[in-house]
Tab-separated table of C-alpha atoms and ligand atoms in Angstrom:
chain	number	residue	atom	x	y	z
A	1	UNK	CA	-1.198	-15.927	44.730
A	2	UNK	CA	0.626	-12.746	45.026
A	3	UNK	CA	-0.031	-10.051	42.631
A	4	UNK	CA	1.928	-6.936	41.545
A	5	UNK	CA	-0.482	-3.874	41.032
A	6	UNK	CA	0.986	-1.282	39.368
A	7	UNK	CA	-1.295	2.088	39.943
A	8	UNK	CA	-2.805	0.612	42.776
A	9	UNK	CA	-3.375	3.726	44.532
A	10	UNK	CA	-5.727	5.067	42.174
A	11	UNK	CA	-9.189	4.665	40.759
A	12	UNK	CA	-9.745	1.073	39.054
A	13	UNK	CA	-6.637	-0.480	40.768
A	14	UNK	CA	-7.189	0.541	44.511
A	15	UNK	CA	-10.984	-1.501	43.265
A	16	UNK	CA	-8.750	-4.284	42.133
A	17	UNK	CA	-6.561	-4.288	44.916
A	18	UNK	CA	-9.559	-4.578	47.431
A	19	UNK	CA	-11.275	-7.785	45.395
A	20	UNK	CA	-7.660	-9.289	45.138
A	21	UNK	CA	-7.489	-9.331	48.915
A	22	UNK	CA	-11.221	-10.013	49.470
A	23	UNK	CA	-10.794	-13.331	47.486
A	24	UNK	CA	-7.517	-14.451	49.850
A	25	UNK	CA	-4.552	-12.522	47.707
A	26	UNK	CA	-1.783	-10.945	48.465
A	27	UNK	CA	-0.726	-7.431	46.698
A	28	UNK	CA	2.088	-5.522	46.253
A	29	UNK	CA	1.522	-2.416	45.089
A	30	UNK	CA	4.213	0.553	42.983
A	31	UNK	CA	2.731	3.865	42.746
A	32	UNK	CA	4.142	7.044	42.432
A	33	UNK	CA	1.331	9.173	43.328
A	34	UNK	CA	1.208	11.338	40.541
A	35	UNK	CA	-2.600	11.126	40.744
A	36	UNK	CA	-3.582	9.739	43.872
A	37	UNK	CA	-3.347	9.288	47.373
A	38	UNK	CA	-1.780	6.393	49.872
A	39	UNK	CA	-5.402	7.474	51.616
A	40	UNK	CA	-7.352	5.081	48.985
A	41	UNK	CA	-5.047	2.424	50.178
A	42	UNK	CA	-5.051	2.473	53.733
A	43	UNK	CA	-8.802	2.468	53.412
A	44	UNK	CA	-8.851	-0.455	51.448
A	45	UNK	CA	-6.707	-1.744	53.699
A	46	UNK	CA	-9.662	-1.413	56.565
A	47	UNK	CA	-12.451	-2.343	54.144
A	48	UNK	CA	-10.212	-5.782	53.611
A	49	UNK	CA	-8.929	-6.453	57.388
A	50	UNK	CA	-5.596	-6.870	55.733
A	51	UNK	CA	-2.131	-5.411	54.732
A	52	UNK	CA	-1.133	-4.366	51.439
A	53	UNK	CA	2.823	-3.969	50.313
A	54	UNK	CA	2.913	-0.314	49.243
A	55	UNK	CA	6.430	0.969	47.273
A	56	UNK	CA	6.311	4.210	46.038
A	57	UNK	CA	8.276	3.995	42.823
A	58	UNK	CA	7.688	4.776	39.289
A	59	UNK	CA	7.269	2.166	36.261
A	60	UNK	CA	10.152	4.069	34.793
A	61	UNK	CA	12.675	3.275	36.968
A	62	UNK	CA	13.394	-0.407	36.026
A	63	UNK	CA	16.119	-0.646	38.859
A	64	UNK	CA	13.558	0.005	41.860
A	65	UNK	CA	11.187	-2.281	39.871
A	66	UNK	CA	13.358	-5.011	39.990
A	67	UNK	CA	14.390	-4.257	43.934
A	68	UNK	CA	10.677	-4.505	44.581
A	69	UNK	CA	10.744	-8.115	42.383
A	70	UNK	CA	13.272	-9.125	44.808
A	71	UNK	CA	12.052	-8.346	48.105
A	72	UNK	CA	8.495	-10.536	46.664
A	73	UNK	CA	10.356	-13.360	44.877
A	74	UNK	CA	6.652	-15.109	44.682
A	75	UNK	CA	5.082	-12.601	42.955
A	76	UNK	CA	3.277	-14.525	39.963
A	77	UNK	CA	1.119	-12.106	38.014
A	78	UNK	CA	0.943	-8.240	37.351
A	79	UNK	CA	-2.167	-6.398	36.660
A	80	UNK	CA	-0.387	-2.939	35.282
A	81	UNK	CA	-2.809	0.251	35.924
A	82	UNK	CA	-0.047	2.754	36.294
A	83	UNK	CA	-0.845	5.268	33.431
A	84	UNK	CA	-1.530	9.004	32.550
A	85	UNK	CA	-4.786	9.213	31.808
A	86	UNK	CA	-6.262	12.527	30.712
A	87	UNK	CA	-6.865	12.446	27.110
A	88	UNK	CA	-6.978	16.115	26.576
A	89	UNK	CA	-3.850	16.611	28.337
A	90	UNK	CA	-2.463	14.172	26.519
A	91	UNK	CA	-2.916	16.366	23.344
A	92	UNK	CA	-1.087	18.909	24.271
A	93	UNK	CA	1.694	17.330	26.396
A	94	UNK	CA	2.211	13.609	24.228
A	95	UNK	CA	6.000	13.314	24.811
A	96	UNK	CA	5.194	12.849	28.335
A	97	UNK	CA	2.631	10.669	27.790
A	98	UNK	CA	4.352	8.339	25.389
A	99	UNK	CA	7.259	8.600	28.039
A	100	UNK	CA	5.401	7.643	31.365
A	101	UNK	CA	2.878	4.761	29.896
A	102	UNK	CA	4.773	3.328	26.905
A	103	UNK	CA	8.447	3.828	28.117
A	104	UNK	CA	6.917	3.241	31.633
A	105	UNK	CA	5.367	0.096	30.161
A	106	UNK	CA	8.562	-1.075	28.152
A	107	UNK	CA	10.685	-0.874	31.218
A	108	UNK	CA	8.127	-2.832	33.747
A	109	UNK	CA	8.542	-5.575	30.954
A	110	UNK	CA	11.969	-5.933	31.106
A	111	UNK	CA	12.237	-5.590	34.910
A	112	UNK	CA	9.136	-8.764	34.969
A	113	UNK	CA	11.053	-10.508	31.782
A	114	UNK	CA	14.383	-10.692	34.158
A	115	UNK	CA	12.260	-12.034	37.427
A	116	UNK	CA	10.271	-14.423	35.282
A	117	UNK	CA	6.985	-12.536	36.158
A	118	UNK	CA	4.858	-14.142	33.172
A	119	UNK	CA	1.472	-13.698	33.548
A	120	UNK	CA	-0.069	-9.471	32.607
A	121	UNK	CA	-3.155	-8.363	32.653
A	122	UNK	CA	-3.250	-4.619	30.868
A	123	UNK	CA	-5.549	-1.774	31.042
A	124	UNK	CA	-6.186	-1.272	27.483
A	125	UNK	CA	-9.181	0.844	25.813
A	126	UNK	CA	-12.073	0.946	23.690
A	127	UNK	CA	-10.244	4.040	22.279
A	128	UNK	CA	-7.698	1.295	20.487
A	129	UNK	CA	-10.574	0.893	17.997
A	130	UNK	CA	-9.868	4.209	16.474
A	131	UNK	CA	-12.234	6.710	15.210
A	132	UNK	CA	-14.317	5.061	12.234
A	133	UNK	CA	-14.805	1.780	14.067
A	134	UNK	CA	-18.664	0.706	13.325
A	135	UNK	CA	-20.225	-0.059	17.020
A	136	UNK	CA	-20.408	-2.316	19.058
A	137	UNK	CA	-16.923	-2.713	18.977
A	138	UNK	CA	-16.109	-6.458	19.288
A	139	UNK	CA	-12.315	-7.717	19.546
A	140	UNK	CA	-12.686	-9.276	16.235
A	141	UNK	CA	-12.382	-5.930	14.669
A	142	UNK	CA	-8.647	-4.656	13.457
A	143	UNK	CA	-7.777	-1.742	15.684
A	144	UNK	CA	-7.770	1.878	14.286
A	145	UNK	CA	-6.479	4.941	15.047
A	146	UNK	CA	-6.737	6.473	18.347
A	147	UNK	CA	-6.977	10.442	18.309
A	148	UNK	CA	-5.284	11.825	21.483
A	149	UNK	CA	-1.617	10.636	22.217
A	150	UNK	CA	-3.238	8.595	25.110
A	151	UNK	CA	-5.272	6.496	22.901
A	152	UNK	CA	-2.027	5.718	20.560
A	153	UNK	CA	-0.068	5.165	23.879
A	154	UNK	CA	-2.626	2.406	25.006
A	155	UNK	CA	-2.581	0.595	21.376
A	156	UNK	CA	1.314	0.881	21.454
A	157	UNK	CA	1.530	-0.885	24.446
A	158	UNK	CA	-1.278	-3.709	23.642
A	159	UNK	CA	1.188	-3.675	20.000
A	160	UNK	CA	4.671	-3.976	22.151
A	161	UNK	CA	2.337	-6.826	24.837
A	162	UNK	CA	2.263	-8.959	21.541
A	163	UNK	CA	5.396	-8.709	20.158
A	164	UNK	CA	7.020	-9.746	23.319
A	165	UNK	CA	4.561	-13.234	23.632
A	166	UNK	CA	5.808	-13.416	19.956
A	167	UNK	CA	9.457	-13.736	21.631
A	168	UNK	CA	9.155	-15.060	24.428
A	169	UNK	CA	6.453	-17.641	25.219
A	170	UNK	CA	6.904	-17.806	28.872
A	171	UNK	CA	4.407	-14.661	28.207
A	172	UNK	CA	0.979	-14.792	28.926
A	173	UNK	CA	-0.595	-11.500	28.441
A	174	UNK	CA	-4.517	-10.409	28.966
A	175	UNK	CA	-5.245	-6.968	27.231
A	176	UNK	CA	-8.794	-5.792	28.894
A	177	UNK	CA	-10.159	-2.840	26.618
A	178	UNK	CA	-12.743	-1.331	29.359
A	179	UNK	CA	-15.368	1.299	28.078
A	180	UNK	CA	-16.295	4.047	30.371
A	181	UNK	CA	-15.918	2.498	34.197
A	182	UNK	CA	-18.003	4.869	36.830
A	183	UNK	CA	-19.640	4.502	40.152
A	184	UNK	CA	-17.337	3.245	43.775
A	185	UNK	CA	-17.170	0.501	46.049
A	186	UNK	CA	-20.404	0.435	48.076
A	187	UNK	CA	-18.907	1.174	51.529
A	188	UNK	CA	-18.417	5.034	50.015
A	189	UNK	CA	-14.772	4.776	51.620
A	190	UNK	CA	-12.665	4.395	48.216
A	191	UNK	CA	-13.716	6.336	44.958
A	192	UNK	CA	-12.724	8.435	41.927
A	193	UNK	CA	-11.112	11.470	42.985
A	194	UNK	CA	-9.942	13.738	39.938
A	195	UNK	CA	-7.724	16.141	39.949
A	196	UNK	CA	-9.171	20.164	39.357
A	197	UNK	CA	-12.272	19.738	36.723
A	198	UNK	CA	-13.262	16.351	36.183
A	199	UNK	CA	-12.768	15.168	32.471
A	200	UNK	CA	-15.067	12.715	32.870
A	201	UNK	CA	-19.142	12.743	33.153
A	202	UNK	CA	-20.216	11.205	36.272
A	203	UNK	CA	-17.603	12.751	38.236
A	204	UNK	CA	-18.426	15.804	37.131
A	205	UNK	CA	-22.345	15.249	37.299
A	206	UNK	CA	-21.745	14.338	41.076
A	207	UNK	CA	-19.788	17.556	42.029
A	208	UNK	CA	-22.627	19.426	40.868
A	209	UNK	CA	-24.971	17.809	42.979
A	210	UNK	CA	-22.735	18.137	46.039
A	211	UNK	CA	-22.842	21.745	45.373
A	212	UNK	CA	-18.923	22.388	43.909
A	213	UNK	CA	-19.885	23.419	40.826
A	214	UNK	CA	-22.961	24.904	39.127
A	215	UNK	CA	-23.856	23.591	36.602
A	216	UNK	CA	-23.009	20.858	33.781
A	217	UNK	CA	-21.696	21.590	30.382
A	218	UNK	CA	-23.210	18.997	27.935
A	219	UNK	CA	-20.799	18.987	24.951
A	220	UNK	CA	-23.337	18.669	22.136
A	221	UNK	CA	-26.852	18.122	21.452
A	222	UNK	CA	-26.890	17.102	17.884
A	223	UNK	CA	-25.181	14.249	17.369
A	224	UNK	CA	-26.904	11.577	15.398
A	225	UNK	CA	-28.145	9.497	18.281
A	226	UNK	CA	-31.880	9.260	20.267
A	227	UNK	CA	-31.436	12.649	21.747
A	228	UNK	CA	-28.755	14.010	20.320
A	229	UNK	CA	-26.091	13.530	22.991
A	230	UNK	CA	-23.252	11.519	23.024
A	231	UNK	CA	-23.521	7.709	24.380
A	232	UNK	CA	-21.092	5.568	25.770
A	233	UNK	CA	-20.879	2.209	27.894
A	234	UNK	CA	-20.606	2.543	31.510
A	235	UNK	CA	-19.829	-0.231	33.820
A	236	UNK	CA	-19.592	-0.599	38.019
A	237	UNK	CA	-15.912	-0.047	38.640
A	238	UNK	CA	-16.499	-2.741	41.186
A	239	UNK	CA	-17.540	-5.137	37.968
A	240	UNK	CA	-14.282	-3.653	36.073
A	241	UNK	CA	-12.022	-4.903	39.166
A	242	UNK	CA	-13.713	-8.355	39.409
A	243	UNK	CA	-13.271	-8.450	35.704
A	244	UNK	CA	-9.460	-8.772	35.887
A	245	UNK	CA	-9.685	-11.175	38.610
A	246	UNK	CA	-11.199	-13.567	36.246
A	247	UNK	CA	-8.936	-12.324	33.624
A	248	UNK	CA	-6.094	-13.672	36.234
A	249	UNK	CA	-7.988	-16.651	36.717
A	250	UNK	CA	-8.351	-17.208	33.174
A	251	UNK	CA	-4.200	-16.598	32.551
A	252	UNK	CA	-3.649	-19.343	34.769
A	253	UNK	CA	-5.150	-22.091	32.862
A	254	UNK	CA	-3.732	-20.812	29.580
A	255	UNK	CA	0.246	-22.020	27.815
A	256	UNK	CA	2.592	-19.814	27.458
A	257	UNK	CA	2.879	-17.444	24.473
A	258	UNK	CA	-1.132	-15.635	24.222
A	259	UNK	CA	-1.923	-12.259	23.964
A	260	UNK	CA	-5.713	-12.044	24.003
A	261	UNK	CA	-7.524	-8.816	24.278
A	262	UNK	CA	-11.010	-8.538	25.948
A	263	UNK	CA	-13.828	-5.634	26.129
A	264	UNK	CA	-14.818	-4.766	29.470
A	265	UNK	CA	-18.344	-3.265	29.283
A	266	UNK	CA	-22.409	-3.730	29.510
A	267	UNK	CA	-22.830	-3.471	25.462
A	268	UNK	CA	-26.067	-0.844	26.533
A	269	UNK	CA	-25.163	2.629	24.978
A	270	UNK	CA	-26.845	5.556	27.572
A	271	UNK	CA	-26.938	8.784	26.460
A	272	UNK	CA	-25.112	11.987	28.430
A	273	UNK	CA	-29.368	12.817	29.294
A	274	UNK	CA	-30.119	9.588	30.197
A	275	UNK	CA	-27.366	9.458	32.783
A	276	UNK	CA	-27.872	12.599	34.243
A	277	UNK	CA	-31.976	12.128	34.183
A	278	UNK	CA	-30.943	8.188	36.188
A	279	UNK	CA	-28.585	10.136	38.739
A	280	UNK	CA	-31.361	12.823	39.655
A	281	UNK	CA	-33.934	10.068	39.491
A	282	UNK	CA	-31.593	7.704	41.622
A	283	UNK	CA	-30.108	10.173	44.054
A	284	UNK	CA	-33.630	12.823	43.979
A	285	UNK	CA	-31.007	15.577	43.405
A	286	UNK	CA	-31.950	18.422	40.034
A	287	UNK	CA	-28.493	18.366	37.420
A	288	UNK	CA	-28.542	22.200	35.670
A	289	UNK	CA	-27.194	21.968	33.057
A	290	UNK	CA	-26.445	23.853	29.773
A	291	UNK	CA	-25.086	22.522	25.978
A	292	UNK	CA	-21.577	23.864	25.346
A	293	UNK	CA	-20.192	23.390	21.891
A	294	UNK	CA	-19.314	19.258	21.122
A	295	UNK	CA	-14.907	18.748	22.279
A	296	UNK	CA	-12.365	17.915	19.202
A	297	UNK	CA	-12.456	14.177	18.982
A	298	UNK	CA	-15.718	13.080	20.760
A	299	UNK	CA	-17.511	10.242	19.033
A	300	UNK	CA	-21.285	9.990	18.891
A	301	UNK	CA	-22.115	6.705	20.100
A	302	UNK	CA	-20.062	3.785	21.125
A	303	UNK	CA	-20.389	0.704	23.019
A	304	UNK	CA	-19.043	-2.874	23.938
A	305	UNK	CA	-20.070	-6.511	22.790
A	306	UNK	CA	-18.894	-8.280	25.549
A	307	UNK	CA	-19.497	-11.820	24.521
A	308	UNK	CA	-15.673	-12.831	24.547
A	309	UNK	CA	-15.220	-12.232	28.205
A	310	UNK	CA	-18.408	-13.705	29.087
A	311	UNK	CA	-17.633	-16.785	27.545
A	312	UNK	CA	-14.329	-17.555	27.951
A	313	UNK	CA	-13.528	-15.449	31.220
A	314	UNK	CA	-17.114	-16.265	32.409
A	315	UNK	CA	-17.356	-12.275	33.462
A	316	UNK	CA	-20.389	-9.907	33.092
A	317	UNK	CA	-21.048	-6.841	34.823
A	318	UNK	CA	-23.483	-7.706	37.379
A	319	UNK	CA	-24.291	-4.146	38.436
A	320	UNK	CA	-27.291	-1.911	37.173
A	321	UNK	CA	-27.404	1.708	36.205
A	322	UNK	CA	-29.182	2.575	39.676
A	323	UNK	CA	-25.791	0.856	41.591
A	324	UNK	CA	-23.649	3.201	39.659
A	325	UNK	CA	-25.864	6.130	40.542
A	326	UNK	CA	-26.277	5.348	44.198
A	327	UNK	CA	-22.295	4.101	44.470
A	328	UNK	CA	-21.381	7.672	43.077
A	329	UNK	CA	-23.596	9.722	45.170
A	330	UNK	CA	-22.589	7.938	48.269
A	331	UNK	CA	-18.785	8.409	47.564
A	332	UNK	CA	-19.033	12.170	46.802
A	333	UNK	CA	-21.422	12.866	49.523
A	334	UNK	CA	-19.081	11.010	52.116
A	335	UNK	CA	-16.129	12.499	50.603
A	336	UNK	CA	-16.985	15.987	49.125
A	337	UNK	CA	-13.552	17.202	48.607
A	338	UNK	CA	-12.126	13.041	47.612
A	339	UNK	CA	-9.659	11.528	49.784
A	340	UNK	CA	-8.227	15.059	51.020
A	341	UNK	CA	-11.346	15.420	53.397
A	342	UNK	CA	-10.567	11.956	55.560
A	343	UNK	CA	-13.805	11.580	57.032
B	1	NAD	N1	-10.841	5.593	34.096
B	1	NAD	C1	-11.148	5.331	32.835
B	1	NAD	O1	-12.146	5.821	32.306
B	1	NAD	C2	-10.283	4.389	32.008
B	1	NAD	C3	-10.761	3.887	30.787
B	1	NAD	C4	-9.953	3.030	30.044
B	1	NAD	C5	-8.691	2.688	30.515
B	1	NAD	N2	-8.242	3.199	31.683
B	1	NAD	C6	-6.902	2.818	32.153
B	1	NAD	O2	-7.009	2.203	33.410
B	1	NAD	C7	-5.845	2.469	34.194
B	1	NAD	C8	-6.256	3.012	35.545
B	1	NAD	O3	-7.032	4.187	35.338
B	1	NAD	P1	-7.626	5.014	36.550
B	1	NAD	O4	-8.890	5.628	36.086
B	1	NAD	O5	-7.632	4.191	37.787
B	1	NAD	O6	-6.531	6.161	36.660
B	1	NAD	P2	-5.807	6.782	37.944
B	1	NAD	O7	-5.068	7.966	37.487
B	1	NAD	O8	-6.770	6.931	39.057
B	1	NAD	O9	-4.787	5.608	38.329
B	1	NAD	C9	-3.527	5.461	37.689
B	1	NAD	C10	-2.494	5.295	38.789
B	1	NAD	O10	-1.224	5.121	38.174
B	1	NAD	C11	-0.273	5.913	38.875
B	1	NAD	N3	0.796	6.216	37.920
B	1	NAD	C12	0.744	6.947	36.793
B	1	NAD	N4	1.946	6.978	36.190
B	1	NAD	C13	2.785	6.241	36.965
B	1	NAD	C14	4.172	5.906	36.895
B	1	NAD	N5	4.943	6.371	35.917
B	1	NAD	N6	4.689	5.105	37.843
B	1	NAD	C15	3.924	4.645	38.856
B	1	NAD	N7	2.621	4.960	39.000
B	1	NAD	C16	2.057	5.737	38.058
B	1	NAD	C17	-1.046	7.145	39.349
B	1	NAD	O11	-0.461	7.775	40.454
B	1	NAD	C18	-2.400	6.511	39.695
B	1	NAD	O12	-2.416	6.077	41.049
B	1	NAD	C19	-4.997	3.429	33.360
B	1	NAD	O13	-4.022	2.674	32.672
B	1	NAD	C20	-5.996	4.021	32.387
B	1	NAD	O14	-5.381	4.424	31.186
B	1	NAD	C21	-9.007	4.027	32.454
């Protein structure tokens, strides 16, 4: 099969890309680099032994979209990554975000719709379960309220996703709602490679140990959990990616006209102390670290049920705590400054 990866270049999609090829498919990828680098794909391309079709173009620009459609007239499925990401950001710049993932969304539709592209798999979030929803979150539950602009961006898009199936049945749309992915492929060659101070813990936790940064802020300490820090679900990005290649797999054997949403996660809640006492533990390398005041927004604890995609995707993540430890530490000590430093 031939798959369109939008976002391919970056974190979870150059993963993707690399298990589409490793399982025999071919992959077209549209980026426009805003956050990342053609490196991560010309290293997958040398982890897989095989070419990838890179455009650089941007979901907004339906025309290029559809030139891209026409040069792959058997493309069969998308799996749609390209998004802004940062929720802070996202607070204080939302037109943009709103703009780039749910115009940017809107207008990959259309440009698919035309070229009879049916079958989409979407990076959705946990965070489309709003604020007050009781944990585990299980797809059962109506979806909330996202705080940041981000988190309403990813639950306008799963809303758009299901009015179109509504429309058109030819549509047959997977929405996976992933919880906090982490860790790299094992090889150390592709990663997560943030831009200027990570947002996000593990990052973060591993550019301490590799000496860029001092020390780690922990944003709260009383929260009502075991030790007062926040806990979340973290999953093997290398789980994640195999995730929507059963999610594909899954598509295929469905009729036209579905939008089904899926969590993507480990349903074990670890605290912030937990996963920086497993990464010293793991990795034998001391975290400092200091409590800074909790962030706007921040929920205490939250984490998946996964039993949907286990049973009817037949996906669990595979990979334990000390993989995502010893996948991070390899990645950042291989590639201290990310893909800019091409060892
Ligand atoms: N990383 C997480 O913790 C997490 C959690 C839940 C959901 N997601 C979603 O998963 C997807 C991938 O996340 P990631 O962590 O790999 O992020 P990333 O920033 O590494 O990858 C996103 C890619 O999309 C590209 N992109 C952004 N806007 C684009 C546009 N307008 N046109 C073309 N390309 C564009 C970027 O250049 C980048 O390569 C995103 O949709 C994100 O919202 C991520």
């Amino acid at each position: 099969m031939k798959v369109l990866v939008t976002g391919g270049a970056g974190y979870i999609g150059s993963h993707a890309v690399l298990e589409l090829l490793n399982i025999g498919h071919d992959v077209v990828v549209i980026d426009n680099l805003c956050n990342s680098s053609l490196e991560s794909l010309k290293r997958v391309e040398l982890l897989a032994k095989k070419t990838i079709a890179f455009y650089q173009v941007d979901i907004c620009d339906g025309d290029k979209i559809s030139d891209v459609l026409a040069k792959h007239p058997d493309i069969s499925a998308t799996m749609h990554f390209a998004a802004l990401k940062a929720v802070g950001e996202s607070t204080q710049i939302p037109l943009k975000y709103y703009q780039n993932n749910v115009h940017g969304t809107v207008t990959l539709l259309e440009a698919l719709q035309k070229a009879k592209i049916a079958n989409f798999v979407f990076s959705s979030s946990a965070t489309v379960y709003g604020e007050d929803a009781p944990a585990p979150y299980i797809e059962t539950l109506k979806t909330g309220v996202p705080s940041s602009a981000y988190g309403k961006s990813k639950l306008m898009i799963e809303q758009v996703l299901s009015d179109l199936v509504k429309s058109d049945s030819s549509f047959k749309v997977v929405c996976l709602r992933y919880f906090n992915p982490i860790g790299a492929h094992e090889s150390g060659r592709i990663g997560e490679d943030p831009n200027g101070i990570p947002n996000n813990l593990m990052p973060f936790v591993a550019q301490v140990a590799v000496g860029k940064r001092d020390k780690l802020f922990i944003f709260g300490n009383d929260y009502p959990t075991n030790d007062g820090t926040c806990e979340r679900d973290y999953l093997h990005v290398v789980d994640l990616a195999h995730g929507h290649v059963k999610a594909l797999e899954w598509l295929d054997k469905q009729s036209g006209g579905i939008c089904e949403a899926f969590n993507l996660g480990t349903g074990n809640p670890l605290s912030v102390l937990e996963m920086v006492n497993k990464f010293s533990q793991v990795t034998g390398v001391n975290i400092p670290y200091e409590y800074a005041p909790k962030r706007e927004g921040d929920l205490a604890a939250f984490w998946a049920n996964a039993d949907k995609a286990k049973i009817e995707l037949n996906w669990t993540a595979n990979k334990s705590l000390e993989d995502m430890m010893r996948d991070t530490w390899y990645w950042q000590l291989n590639n201290p400054d990310g893909y800019t430093n091409k060892k």
